[in-house]
XYZ file of C-alpha atoms in Angstrom:
513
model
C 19.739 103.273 251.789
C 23.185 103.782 252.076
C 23.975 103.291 248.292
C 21.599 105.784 247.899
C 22.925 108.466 250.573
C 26.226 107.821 249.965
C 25.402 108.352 245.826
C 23.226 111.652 246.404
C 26.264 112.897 248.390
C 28.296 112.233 245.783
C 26.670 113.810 243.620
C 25.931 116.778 245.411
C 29.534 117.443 246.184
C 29.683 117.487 242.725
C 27.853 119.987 241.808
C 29.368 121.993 244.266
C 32.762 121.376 244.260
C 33.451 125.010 243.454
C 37.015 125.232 241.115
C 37.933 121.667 241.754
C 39.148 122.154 245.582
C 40.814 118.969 247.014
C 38.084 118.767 249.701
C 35.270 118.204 247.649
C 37.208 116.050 244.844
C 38.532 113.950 247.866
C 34.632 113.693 249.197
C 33.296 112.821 245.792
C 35.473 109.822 245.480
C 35.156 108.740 249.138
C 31.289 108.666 248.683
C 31.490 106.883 244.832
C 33.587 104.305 246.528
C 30.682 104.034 249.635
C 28.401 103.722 247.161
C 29.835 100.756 244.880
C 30.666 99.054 248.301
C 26.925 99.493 249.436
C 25.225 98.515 246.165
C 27.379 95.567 245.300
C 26.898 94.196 248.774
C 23.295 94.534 248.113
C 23.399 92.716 244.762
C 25.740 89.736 246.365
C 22.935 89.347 248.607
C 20.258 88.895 246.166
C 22.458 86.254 244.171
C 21.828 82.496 243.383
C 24.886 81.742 241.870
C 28.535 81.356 243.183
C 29.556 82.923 239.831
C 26.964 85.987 240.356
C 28.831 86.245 244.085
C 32.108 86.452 242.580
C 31.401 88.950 240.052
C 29.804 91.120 242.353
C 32.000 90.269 245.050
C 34.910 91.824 242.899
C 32.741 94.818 241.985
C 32.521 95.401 245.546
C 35.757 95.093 245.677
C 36.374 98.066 243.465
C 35.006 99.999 246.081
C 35.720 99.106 249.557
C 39.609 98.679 249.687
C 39.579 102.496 248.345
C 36.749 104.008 250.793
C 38.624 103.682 254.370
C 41.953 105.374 252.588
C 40.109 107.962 250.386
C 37.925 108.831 254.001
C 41.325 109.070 255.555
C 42.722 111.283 252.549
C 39.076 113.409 253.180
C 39.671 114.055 256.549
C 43.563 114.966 256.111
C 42.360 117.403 253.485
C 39.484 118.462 255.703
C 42.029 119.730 258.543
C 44.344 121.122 256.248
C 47.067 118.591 255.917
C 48.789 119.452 252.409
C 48.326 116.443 250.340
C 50.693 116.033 247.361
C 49.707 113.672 244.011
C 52.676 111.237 245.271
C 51.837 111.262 248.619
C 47.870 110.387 247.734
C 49.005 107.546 245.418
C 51.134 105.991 248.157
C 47.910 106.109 250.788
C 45.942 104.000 247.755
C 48.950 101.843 246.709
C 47.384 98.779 248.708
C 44.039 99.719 248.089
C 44.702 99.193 244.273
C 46.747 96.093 244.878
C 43.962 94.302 246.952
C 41.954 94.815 243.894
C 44.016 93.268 241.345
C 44.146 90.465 244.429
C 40.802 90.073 243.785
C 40.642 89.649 240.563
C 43.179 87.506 240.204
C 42.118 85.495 243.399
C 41.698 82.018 241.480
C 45.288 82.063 240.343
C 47.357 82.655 243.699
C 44.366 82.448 246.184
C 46.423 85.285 248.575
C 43.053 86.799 249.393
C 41.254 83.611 249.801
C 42.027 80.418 250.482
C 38.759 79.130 250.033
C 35.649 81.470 248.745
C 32.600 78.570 247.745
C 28.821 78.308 248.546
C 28.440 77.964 252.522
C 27.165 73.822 252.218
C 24.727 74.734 254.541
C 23.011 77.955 254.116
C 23.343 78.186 250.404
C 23.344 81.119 248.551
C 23.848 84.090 248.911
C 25.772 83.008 251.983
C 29.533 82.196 251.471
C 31.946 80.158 253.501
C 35.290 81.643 252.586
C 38.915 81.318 254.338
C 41.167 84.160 254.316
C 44.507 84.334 253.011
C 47.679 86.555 253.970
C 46.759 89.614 251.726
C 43.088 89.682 253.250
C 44.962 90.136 256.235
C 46.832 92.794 255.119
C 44.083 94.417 253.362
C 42.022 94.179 256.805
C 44.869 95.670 259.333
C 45.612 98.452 256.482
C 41.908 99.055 256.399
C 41.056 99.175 260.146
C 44.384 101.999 260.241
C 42.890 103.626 258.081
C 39.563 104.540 259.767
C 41.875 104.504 263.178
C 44.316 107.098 262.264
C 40.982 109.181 260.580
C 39.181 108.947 264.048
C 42.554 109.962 265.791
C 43.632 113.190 263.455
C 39.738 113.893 263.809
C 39.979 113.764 268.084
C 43.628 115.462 268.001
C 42.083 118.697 265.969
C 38.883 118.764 268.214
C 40.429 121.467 271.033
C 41.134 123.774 268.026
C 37.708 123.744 266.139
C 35.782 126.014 266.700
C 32.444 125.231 268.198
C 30.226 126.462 265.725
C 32.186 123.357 263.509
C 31.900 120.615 266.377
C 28.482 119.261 265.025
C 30.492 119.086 261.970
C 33.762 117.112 263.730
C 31.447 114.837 265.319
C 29.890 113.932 262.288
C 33.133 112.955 260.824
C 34.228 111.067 263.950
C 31.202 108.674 263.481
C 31.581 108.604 259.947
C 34.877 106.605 260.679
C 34.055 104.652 264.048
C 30.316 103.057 262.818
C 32.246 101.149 259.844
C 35.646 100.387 262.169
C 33.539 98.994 264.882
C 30.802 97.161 262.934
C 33.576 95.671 260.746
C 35.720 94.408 264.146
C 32.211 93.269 265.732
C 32.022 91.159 262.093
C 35.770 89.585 261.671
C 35.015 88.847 265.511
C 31.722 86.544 264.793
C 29.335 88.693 266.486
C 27.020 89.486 263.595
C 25.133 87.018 261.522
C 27.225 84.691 259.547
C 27.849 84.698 256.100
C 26.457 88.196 256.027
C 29.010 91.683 255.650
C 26.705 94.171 258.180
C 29.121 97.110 256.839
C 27.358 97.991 254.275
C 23.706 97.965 256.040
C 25.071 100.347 258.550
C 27.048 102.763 256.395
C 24.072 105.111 256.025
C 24.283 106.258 259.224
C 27.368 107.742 258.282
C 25.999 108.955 255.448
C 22.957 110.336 257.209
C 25.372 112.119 259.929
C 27.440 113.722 256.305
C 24.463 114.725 254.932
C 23.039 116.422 258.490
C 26.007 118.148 258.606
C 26.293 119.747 255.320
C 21.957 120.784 255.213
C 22.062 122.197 258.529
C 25.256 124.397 258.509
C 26.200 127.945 257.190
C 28.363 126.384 254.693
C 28.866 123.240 252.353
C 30.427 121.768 255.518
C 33.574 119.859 254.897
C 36.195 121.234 256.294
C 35.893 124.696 259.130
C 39.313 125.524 257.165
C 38.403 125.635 253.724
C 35.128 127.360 255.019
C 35.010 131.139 253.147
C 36.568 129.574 250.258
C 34.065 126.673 249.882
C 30.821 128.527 251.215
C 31.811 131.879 249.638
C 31.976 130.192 246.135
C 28.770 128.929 246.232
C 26.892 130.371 243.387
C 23.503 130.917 245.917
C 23.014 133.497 248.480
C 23.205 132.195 252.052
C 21.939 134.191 254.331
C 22.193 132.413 258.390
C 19.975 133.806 260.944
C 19.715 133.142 264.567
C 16.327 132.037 266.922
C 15.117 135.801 267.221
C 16.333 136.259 263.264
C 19.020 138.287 263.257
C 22.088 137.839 261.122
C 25.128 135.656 262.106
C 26.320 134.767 258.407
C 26.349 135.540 254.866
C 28.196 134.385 251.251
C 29.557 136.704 249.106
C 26.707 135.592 246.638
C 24.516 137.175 248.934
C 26.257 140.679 248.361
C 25.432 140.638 244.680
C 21.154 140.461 245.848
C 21.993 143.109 248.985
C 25.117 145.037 247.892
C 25.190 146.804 251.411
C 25.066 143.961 253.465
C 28.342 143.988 255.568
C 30.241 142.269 258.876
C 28.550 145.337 260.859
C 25.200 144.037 260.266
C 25.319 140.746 262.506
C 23.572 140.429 265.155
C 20.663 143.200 263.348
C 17.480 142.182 262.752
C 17.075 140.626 259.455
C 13.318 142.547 258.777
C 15.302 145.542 259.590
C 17.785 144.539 257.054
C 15.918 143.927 253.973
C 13.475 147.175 254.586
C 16.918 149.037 254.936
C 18.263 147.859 252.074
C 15.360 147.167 249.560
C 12.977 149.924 250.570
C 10.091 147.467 250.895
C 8.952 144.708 253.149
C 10.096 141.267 253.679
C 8.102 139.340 250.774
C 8.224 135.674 252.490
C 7.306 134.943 256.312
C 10.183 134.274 258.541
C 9.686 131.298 261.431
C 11.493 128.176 262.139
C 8.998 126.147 260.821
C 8.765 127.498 257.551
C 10.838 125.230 255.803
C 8.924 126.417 252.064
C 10.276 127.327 248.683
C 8.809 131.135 247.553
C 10.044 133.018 244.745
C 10.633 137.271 244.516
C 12.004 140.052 242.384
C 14.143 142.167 243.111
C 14.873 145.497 241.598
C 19.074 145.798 240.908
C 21.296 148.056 239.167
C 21.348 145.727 236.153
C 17.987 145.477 236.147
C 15.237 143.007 237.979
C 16.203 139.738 239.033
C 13.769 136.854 240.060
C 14.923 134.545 242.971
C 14.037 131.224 244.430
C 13.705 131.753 248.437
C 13.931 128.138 249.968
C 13.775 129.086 253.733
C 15.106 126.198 256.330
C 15.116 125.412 260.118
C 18.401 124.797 261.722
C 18.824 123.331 265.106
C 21.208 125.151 267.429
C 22.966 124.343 270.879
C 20.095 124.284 273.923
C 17.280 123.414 271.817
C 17.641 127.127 270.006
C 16.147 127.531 266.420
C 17.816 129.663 263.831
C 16.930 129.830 259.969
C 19.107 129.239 256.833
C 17.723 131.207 253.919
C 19.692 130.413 250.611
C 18.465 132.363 247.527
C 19.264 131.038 243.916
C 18.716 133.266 241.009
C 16.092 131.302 238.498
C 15.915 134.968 236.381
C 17.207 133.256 233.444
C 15.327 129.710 233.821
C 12.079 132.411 233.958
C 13.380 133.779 230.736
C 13.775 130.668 229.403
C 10.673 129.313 230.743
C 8.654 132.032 229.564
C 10.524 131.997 226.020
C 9.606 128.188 225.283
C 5.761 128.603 226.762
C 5.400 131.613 224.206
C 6.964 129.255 221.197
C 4.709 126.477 222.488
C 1.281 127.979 222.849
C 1.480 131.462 220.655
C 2.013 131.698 217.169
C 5.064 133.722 216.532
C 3.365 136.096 213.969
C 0.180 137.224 215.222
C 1.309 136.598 219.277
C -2.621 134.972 219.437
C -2.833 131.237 220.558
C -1.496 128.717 218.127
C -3.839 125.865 217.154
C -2.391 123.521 220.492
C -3.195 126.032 222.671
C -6.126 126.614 221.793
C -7.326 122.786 221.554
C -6.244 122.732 224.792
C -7.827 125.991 226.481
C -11.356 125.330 224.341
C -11.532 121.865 225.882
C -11.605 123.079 228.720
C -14.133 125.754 227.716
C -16.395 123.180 226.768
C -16.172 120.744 229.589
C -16.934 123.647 231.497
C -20.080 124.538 229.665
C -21.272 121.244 229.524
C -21.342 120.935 233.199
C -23.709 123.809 233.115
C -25.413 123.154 230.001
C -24.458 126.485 228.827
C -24.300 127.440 224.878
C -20.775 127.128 223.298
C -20.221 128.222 219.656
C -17.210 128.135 218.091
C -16.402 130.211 214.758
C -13.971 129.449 211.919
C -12.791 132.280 209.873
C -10.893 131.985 206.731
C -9.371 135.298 204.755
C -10.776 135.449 201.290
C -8.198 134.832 198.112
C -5.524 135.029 200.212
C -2.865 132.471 197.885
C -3.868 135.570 195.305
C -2.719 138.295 197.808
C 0.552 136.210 198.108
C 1.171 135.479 194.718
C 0.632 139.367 193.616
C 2.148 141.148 196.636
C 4.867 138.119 198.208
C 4.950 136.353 201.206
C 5.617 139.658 202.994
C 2.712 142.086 202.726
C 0.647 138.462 203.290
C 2.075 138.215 206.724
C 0.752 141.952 206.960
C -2.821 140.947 205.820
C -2.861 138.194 208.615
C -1.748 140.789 211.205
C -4.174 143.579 210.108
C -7.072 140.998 210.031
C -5.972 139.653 213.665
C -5.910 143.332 214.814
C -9.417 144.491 213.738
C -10.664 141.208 215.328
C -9.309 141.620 218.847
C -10.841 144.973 218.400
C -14.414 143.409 218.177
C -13.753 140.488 220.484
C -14.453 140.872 224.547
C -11.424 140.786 226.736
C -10.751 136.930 227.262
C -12.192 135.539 224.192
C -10.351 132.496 222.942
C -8.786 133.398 219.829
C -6.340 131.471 218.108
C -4.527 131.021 214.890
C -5.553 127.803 213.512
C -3.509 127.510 210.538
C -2.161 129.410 207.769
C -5.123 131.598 206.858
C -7.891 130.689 209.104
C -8.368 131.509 212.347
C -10.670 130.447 215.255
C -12.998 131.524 217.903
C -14.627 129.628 221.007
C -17.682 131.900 222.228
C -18.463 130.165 225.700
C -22.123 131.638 226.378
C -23.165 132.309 222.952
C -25.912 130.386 221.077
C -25.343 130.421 217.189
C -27.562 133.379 216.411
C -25.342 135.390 219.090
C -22.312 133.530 217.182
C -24.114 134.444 213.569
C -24.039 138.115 214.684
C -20.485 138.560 216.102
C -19.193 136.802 212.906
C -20.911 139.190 210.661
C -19.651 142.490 212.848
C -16.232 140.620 212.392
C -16.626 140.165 208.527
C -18.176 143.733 208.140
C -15.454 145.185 210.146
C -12.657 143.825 208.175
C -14.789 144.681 204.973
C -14.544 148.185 205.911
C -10.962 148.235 206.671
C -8.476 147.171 203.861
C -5.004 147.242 204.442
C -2.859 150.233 203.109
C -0.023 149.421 201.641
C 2.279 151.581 199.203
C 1.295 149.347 196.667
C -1.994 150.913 197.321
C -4.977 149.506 200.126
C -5.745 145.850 199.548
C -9.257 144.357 200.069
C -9.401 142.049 202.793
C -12.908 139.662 203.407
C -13.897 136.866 205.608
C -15.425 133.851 205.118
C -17.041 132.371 208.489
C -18.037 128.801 209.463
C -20.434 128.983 212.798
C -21.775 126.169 215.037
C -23.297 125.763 217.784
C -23.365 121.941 220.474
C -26.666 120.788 220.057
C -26.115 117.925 222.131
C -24.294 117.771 225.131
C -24.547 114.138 225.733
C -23.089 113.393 222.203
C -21.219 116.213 220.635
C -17.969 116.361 220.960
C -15.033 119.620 220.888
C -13.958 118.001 217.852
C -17.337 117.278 216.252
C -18.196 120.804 216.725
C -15.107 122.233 215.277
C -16.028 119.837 212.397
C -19.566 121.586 211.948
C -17.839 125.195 211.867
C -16.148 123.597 208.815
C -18.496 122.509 206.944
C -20.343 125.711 207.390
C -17.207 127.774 206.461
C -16.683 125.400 203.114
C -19.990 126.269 202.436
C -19.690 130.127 202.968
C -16.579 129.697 200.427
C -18.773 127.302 198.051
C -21.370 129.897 197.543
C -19.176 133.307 196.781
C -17.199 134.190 200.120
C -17.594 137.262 202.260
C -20.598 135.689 204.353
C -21.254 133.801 207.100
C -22.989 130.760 207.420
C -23.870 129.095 210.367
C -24.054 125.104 210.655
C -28.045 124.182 210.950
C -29.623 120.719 211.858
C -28.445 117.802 210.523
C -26.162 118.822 207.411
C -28.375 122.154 206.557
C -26.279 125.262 206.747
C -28.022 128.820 206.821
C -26.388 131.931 205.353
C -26.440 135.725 206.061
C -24.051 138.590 204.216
């Protein structure tokens, strides 16, 4: 758990470390060094090896020596101490040398004396004695977290109280490890075992607390408007009766108007004011949902995600964080790829995927009502001669006037797809096959009667039309059907084109033109 915290909050400062300020560089390495410590420790423990200790004994290593000094370079940073490059390097001097201690251990044995198998408990436990840099490494460590906790206390008179909860946090971030670390070198936790790592996600939890449930990504009260007014999502803060006590400048770009003479105004009162139309998500304090809404802007409409949070306030008060991210162009995008997926670019009618996978659900459908399903393949006459004399482009035009005069005759809903190349396909949920039989030959007659004009002059256009009908619903399946359409349609082809055949029992096909 507190590998796990520790990484998320890594990786969430990350992502919103907004131009590379110190703060949230400073957090991000503080938390990646939490995190080595914390997994490693958990590894060691699950060793059965000395050699499996030591390995991940110096991977923790690589960690732990650096967390206490980068937390104390956080919290510096955090109340505004300027930090230079030399003077950061100086704080993580002995940091870096206890880790090449470590690693060199079984030459000089500075940091142990002894580190081998506890003869009694076995592995994972470890009966070590300490050398002179352990010592070292342990009094610079515990001054770390000390002069962290003191700067932290020393600043508290000055913070605002709005940014206590956030003080606090930071307080126990540094005492939990100092004390559970003195409570260990003392021999009041279980031998053999390091408890600083099991207890580090309390800290964590108390980081991660702080930064959901305030107006801003809550490091530091000081770098505040720069941090929370370069977040990319609107932040909107109201209070228990909803009115507004803080905003990002991301928010201006949704509400243009919205200004520092607004607080304390009803946030209803707000939006109506400002959008000309009601609030499209419920307010409450126990809302705590993600909704989505467009919004009408000067450069056109924008769609946004609305995740809408409780926040605990002083004397058991409720207010409500509301942070809005802009997802217009992940619609776009969305909406661009399901259109490549599931239509076929030419005609803009279902592709042959989308249609397998709409029809099958057609037919399941009918089957649990033991309704009639027909399905009708349709394939346009000569049409490698229309290519061949006319090119690839007035083809293209043949498929779209044939797919027009179609839709025409089809009911609104009708699952019509492009199969492939020339041949198309219809499921008729509903229809037996005479029903099917006649709809094909309205389709085939229509397209009869309407040849495509061209300036090359109008070119014929016919239809050849496979139809079948499920028979059996405890045998046939989608598949099996669509095969029966085919046979019929080869056979409308096989005996002159410009008919429709429909598939009869067993392997007998019946015609009509």
């Amino acid at each position: 758990m507190s590998g796990v915290l520790n990484l998320y909050l890594c990786l969430y400062a990350f992502s919103k470390r907004h131009k590379y300020t110190n703060i949230a560089n400073y957090f991000i390495f503080y938390t990646a060094a939490l995190s080595i410590y914390s997994f490693a420790s958990g590894m060691s423990l699950i060793s059965t090896t000395l050699e499996q200790i030591k390995l991940w004994n110096f991977i923790l290593y690589l960690g732990m020596p650096l967390s206490a000094p980068l937390g104390l370079l956080f919290v510096m940073s955090y109340l505004g101490v300027k930090l230079t490059v030399k003077r950061s390097m100086l704080i993580l001097l002995i940091p870096f040398i206890t880790i090449l201690m470590v690693a060199t251990n079984s030459w000089h044995h500075l940091h142990y004396r002894v580190f081998e198998l506890d003869p009694n408990l076995g592995a994972p436990y470890v009966y070590q004695e300490i050398g002179i840099w352990y010592t070292v490494h342990g009094m610079y460590t515990f001054a770390s977290l000390f002069i962290a906790l003191l700067l932290l206390i020393f600043h508290w008179k000055e913070t605002a109280k709005a940014y206590r909860p956030q003080l606090i946090a930071l307080m126990f971030g540094q005492l939990i490890p100092m004390v559970t670390a003195f409570l260990y070198l003392t021999g009041f936790t279980p031998a053999g075992i390091d408890p600083v790592a099991m207890i580090l996600w309390i800290s964590s939890l108390l980081y991660l607390l702080s930064i959901s449930t305030s107006s801003l990504f809550t490091i530091m009260p000081i770098a505040k408007d720069k941090i929370f007014n370069s977040i990319n999502d609107g932040v909107i803060v109201l209070d228990e009766s909803f009115r507004l006590i803080e905003y990002n400048q991301a928010s201006k770009a949704m509400l243009p108007h919205l200004n520092n003479s607004l607080f304390g105004k009803n946030f209803v009162e707000i939006w109506t004011d400002h959008t000309g139309g009601t609030l499209p998500f419920k307010l409450g304090a126990d809302v705590g949902d993600i909704q989505e809404l467009k919004l009408k802007l000067d450069d056109g409409e924008r769609i946004y995600q609305v995740r809408t949070t409780p926040l605990e306030q002083a004397r058991n008060r409720k207010g409500l964080l509301l942070v809005f991210t802009d997802i217009t162009e992940i619609k776009r995008l969305q909406e661009k790829l399901e259109q490549q997926a599931y239509y076929d670019e030419l005609t803009q009618i279902y592709n042959r995927r989308a249609f397998l996978q709409q029809c099958e659900q057609d037919f399941l459908a009918a089957k649990e009502t033991v309704y009639p399903f027909t399905v009708m393949l349709l394939d346009i006459d000569h049409f490698k001669r229309v290519n061949d004399t006319y090119g690839h482009q007035v083809g293209d035009q043949v498929i779209m006037h044939v797919v027009n005069v179609c839709q025409r005759q089809l009911q609104e809903g009708s699952c019509f797809a492009r199969y492939g190349g020339e041949e198309f396909v219809i499921a008729l949920n509903g229809y037996n096959e005479t029903e099917g039989e006649v709809l094909g030959n309205r389709l085939r007659t229509s397209v009869e009667k309407a040849p495509l004009i061209t300036p090359e002059g109008n070119i014929p256009v016919t239809l050849s039309i496979g139809v079948a009908e499920v028979k059996d619903w405890t045998e046939e399946t989608l598949h099996q059907l669509l095969h029966k359409a085919d046979t019929a349609l080869y056979a409308a082809k096989q005996e002159g084109r410009n008919r429709v055949k429909v598939f009869g029992v067993g392997a007998e096909v019946r015609s009509s033109h």
